[in-house]
mmCIF file with all atom_site columns, C-alpha atoms in Angstrom:
data_model
loop_
_atom_site.group_PDB
_atom_site.id
_atom_site.type_symbol
_atom_site.label_atom_id
_atom_site.label_alt_id
_atom_site.label_comp_id
_atom_site.label_asym_id
_atom_site.label_entity_id
_atom_site.label_seq_id
_atom_site.pdbx_PDB_ins_code
_atom_site.Cartn_x
_atom_site.Cartn_y
_atom_site.Cartn_z
_atom_site.occupancy
_atom_site.B_iso_or_equiv
_atom_site.pdbx_formal_charge
_atom_site.auth_seq_id
_atom_site.auth_comp_id
_atom_site.auth_asym_id
_atom_site.auth_atom_id
_atom_site.pdbx_PDB_model_num
ATOM 1  C CA . UNK A 1 1  ? -7.093  11.852  6.855   1.00 49.00 ? 193 UNK A CA 1
ATOM 2  C CA . UNK A 1 2  ? -8.131  12.115  3.345   1.00 56.00 ? 194 UNK A CA 1
ATOM 3  C CA . UNK A 1 3  ? -9.221  9.451   1.716   1.00 54.00 ? 195 UNK A CA 1
ATOM 4  C CA . UNK A 1 4  ? -6.241  10.240  -0.401  1.00 58.00 ? 196 UNK A CA 1
ATOM 5  C CA . UNK A 1 5  ? -3.999  9.706   0.962   1.00 61.00 ? 197 UNK A CA 1
ATOM 6  C CA . UNK A 1 6  ? -4.189  6.775   1.428   1.00 59.00 ? 198 UNK A CA 1
ATOM 7  C CA . UNK A 1 7  ? -1.354  4.756   -0.425  1.00 57.00 ? 199 UNK A CA 1
ATOM 8  C CA . UNK A 1 8  ? -2.333  2.924   -3.366  1.00 56.00 ? 200 UNK A CA 1
ATOM 9  C CA . UNK A 1 9  ? 0.585   0.353   -2.806  1.00 56.00 ? 201 UNK A CA 1
ATOM 10 C CA . UNK A 1 10 ? 1.304   -2.735  -0.782  1.00 55.00 ? 202 UNK A CA 1
ATOM 11 C CA . UNK A 1 11 ? 5.605   -1.684  -0.198  1.00 57.00 ? 203 UNK A CA 1
ATOM 12 C CA . UNK A 1 12 ? 6.073   -2.134  3.124   1.00 54.00 ? 204 UNK A CA 1
ATOM 13 C CA . UNK A 1 13 ? 7.199   1.256   5.086   1.00 54.00 ? 205 UNK A CA 1
ATOM 14 C CA . UNK A 1 14 ? 9.021   -0.981  7.194   1.00 52.00 ? 206 UNK A CA 1
ATOM 15 C CA . UNK A 1 15 ? 10.062  -4.043  7.882   1.00 48.00 ? 207 UNK A CA 1
ATOM 16 C CA . UNK A 1 16 ? 9.385   -6.837  5.731   1.00 51.00 ? 208 UNK A CA 1
ATOM 17 C CA . UNK A 1 17 ? 9.359   -9.638  7.908   1.00 52.00 ? 209 UNK A CA 1
ATOM 18 C CA . UNK A 1 18 ? 6.103   -8.419  10.087  1.00 53.00 ? 210 UNK A CA 1
ATOM 19 C CA . UNK A 1 19 ? 3.290   -6.557  9.244   1.00 53.00 ? 211 UNK A CA 1
ATOM 20 C CA . UNK A 1 20 ? 3.230   -3.816  11.401  1.00 54.00 ? 212 UNK A CA 1
ATOM 21 C CA . UNK A 1 21 ? 5.791   -2.334  9.021   1.00 53.00 ? 213 UNK A CA 1
ATOM 22 C CA . UNK A 1 22 ? 1.972   -1.583  6.869   1.00 54.00 ? 214 UNK A CA 1
ATOM 23 C CA . UNK A 1 23 ? 0.497   0.704   9.218   1.00 55.00 ? 215 UNK A CA 1
ATOM 24 C CA . UNK A 1 24 ? 1.183   3.910   7.713   1.00 57.00 ? 216 UNK A CA 1
ATOM 25 C CA . UNK A 1 25 ? -1.306  5.856   9.368   1.00 54.00 ? 217 UNK A CA 1
ATOM 26 C CA . UNK A 1 26 ? -0.405  8.275   12.291  1.00 56.00 ? 218 UNK A CA 1
ATOM 27 C CA . UNK A 1 27 ? -3.072  5.708   15.050  1.00 62.00 ? 219 UNK A CA 1
ATOM 28 C CA . UNK A 1 28 ? -3.964  8.946   17.565  1.00 74.00 ? 220 UNK A CA 1
ATOM 29 C CA . UNK A 1 29 ? -7.890  9.218   19.088  1.00 83.00 ? 221 UNK A CA 1
ATOM 30 C CA . UNK A 1 30 ? -8.310  12.050  16.899  1.00 83.00 ? 222 UNK A CA 1
ATOM 31 C CA . UNK A 1 31 ? -7.489  9.760   14.412  1.00 84.00 ? 223 UNK A CA 1
ATOM 32 C CA . UNK A 1 32 ? -9.344  6.317   15.078  1.00 85.00 ? 224 UNK A CA 1
ATOM 33 C CA . UNK A 1 33 ? -12.512 9.098   16.121  1.00 88.00 ? 225 UNK A CA 1
ATOM 34 C CA . UNK A 1 34 ? -12.285 10.476  12.328  1.00 88.00 ? 226 UNK A CA 1
ATOM 35 C CA . UNK A 1 35 ? -12.362 7.081   10.565  1.00 86.00 ? 227 UNK A CA 1
ATOM 36 C CA . UNK A 1 36 ? -14.317 5.773   12.832  1.00 88.00 ? 228 UNK A CA 1
ATOM 37 C CA . UNK A 1 37 ? -17.308 8.017   12.429  1.00 92.00 ? 229 UNK A CA 1
ATOM 38 C CA . UNK A 1 38 ? -16.759 8.471   8.488   1.00 92.00 ? 230 UNK A CA 1
ATOM 39 C CA . UNK A 1 39 ? -18.145 5.683   7.281   1.00 93.00 ? 231 UNK A CA 1
ATOM 40 C CA . UNK A 1 40 ? -16.512 5.490   3.340   1.00 94.00 ? 232 UNK A CA 1
ATOM 41 C CA . UNK A 1 41 ? -13.543 6.391   4.933   1.00 93.00 ? 233 UNK A CA 1
ATOM 42 C CA . UNK A 1 42 ? -13.814 3.579   7.131   1.00 93.00 ? 234 UNK A CA 1
ATOM 43 C CA . UNK A 1 43 ? -14.489 1.177   4.612   1.00 95.00 ? 235 UNK A CA 1
ATOM 44 C CA . UNK A 1 44 ? -11.720 2.174   2.460   1.00 94.00 ? 236 UNK A CA 1
ATOM 45 C CA . UNK A 1 45 ? -9.767  2.175   4.728   1.00 92.00 ? 237 UNK A CA 1
ATOM 46 C CA . UNK A 1 46 ? -10.955 -2.565  5.845   1.00 95.00 ? 238 UNK A CA 1
ATOM 47 C CA . UNK A 1 47 ? -11.024 -2.758  1.827   1.00 96.00 ? 239 UNK A CA 1
ATOM 48 C CA . UNK A 1 48 ? -7.001  -1.228  1.936   1.00 95.00 ? 240 UNK A CA 1
ATOM 49 C CA . UNK A 1 49 ? -6.416  -3.347  5.269   1.00 96.00 ? 241 UNK A CA 1
ATOM 50 C CA . UNK A 1 50 ? -8.066  -7.032  3.609   1.00 97.00 ? 242 UNK A CA 1
ATOM 51 C CA . UNK A 1 51 ? -5.511  -6.109  0.395   1.00 96.00 ? 243 UNK A CA 1
ATOM 52 C CA . UNK A 1 52 ? -2.885  -6.021  2.341   1.00 96.00 ? 244 UNK A CA 1
ATOM 53 C CA . UNK A 1 53 ? -4.238  -9.280  4.093   1.00 97.00 ? 245 UNK A CA 1
ATOM 54 C CA . UNK A 1 54 ? -4.521  -11.162 1.259   1.00 96.00 ? 246 UNK A CA 1
ATOM 55 C CA . UNK A 1 55 ? -0.972  -9.826  -0.530  1.00 95.00 ? 247 UNK A CA 1
ATOM 56 C CA . UNK A 1 56 ? 0.532   -11.206 2.831   1.00 95.00 ? 248 UNK A CA 1
ATOM 57 C CA . UNK A 1 57 ? -0.950  -13.929 2.403   1.00 94.00 ? 249 UNK A CA 1
ATOM 58 C CA . UNK A 1 58 ? -0.071  -14.533 -1.175  1.00 94.00 ? 250 UNK A CA 1
ATOM 59 C CA . UNK A 1 59 ? 3.621   -13.883 -0.429  1.00 92.00 ? 251 UNK A CA 1
ATOM 60 C CA . UNK A 1 60 ? 3.151   -16.077 1.993   1.00 91.00 ? 252 UNK A CA 1
ATOM 61 C CA . UNK A 1 61 ? 2.544   -19.057 0.206   1.00 90.00 ? 253 UNK A CA 1
ATOM 62 C CA . UNK A 1 62 ? 4.465   -19.077 -2.352  1.00 88.00 ? 254 UNK A CA 1
ATOM 63 C CA . UNK A 1 63 ? 7.572   -18.359 -0.025  1.00 87.00 ? 255 UNK A CA 1
ATOM 64 C CA . UNK A 1 64 ? 6.711   -21.897 1.979   1.00 85.00 ? 256 UNK A CA 1
ATOM 65 C CA . UNK A 1 65 ? 5.430   -23.305 -2.034  1.00 81.00 ? 257 UNK A CA 1
ATOM 66 C CA . UNK A 1 66 ? 9.755   -22.621 -2.936  1.00 78.00 ? 258 UNK A CA 1
ATOM 67 C CA . UNK A 1 67 ? 11.062  -23.675 0.292   1.00 75.00 ? 259 UNK A CA 1
ATOM 68 C CA . UNK A 1 68 ? 13.340  -25.582 0.035   1.00 68.00 ? 260 UNK A CA 1
ATOM 69 C CA . UNK A 1 69 ? 13.918  -25.962 -3.918  1.00 67.00 ? 261 UNK A CA 1
ATOM 70 C CA . UNK A 1 70 ? 17.077  -26.256 -5.956  1.00 65.00 ? 262 UNK A CA 1
ATOM 71 C CA . UNK A 1 71 ? 17.198  -22.966 -7.555  1.00 59.00 ? 263 UNK A CA 1
ATOM 72 C CA . UNK A 1 72 ? 19.238  -24.244 -10.346 1.00 58.00 ? 264 UNK A CA 1
#
């Protein structure tokens, strides 16, 4: 995969309830070995995963904070 194909969207691919929806990159041994052998590509991937994790944690904190609060 090219580094340009790593999407910048934080919208999950699948179910909103789980983090598995964020896995848009096919996990084949060829893809994994390409990412592991290219340090720049691996760094971009790690940064993107970290961004998604931060966004997910922020959304979870917001949901917990808003849980039980009056809506009107």
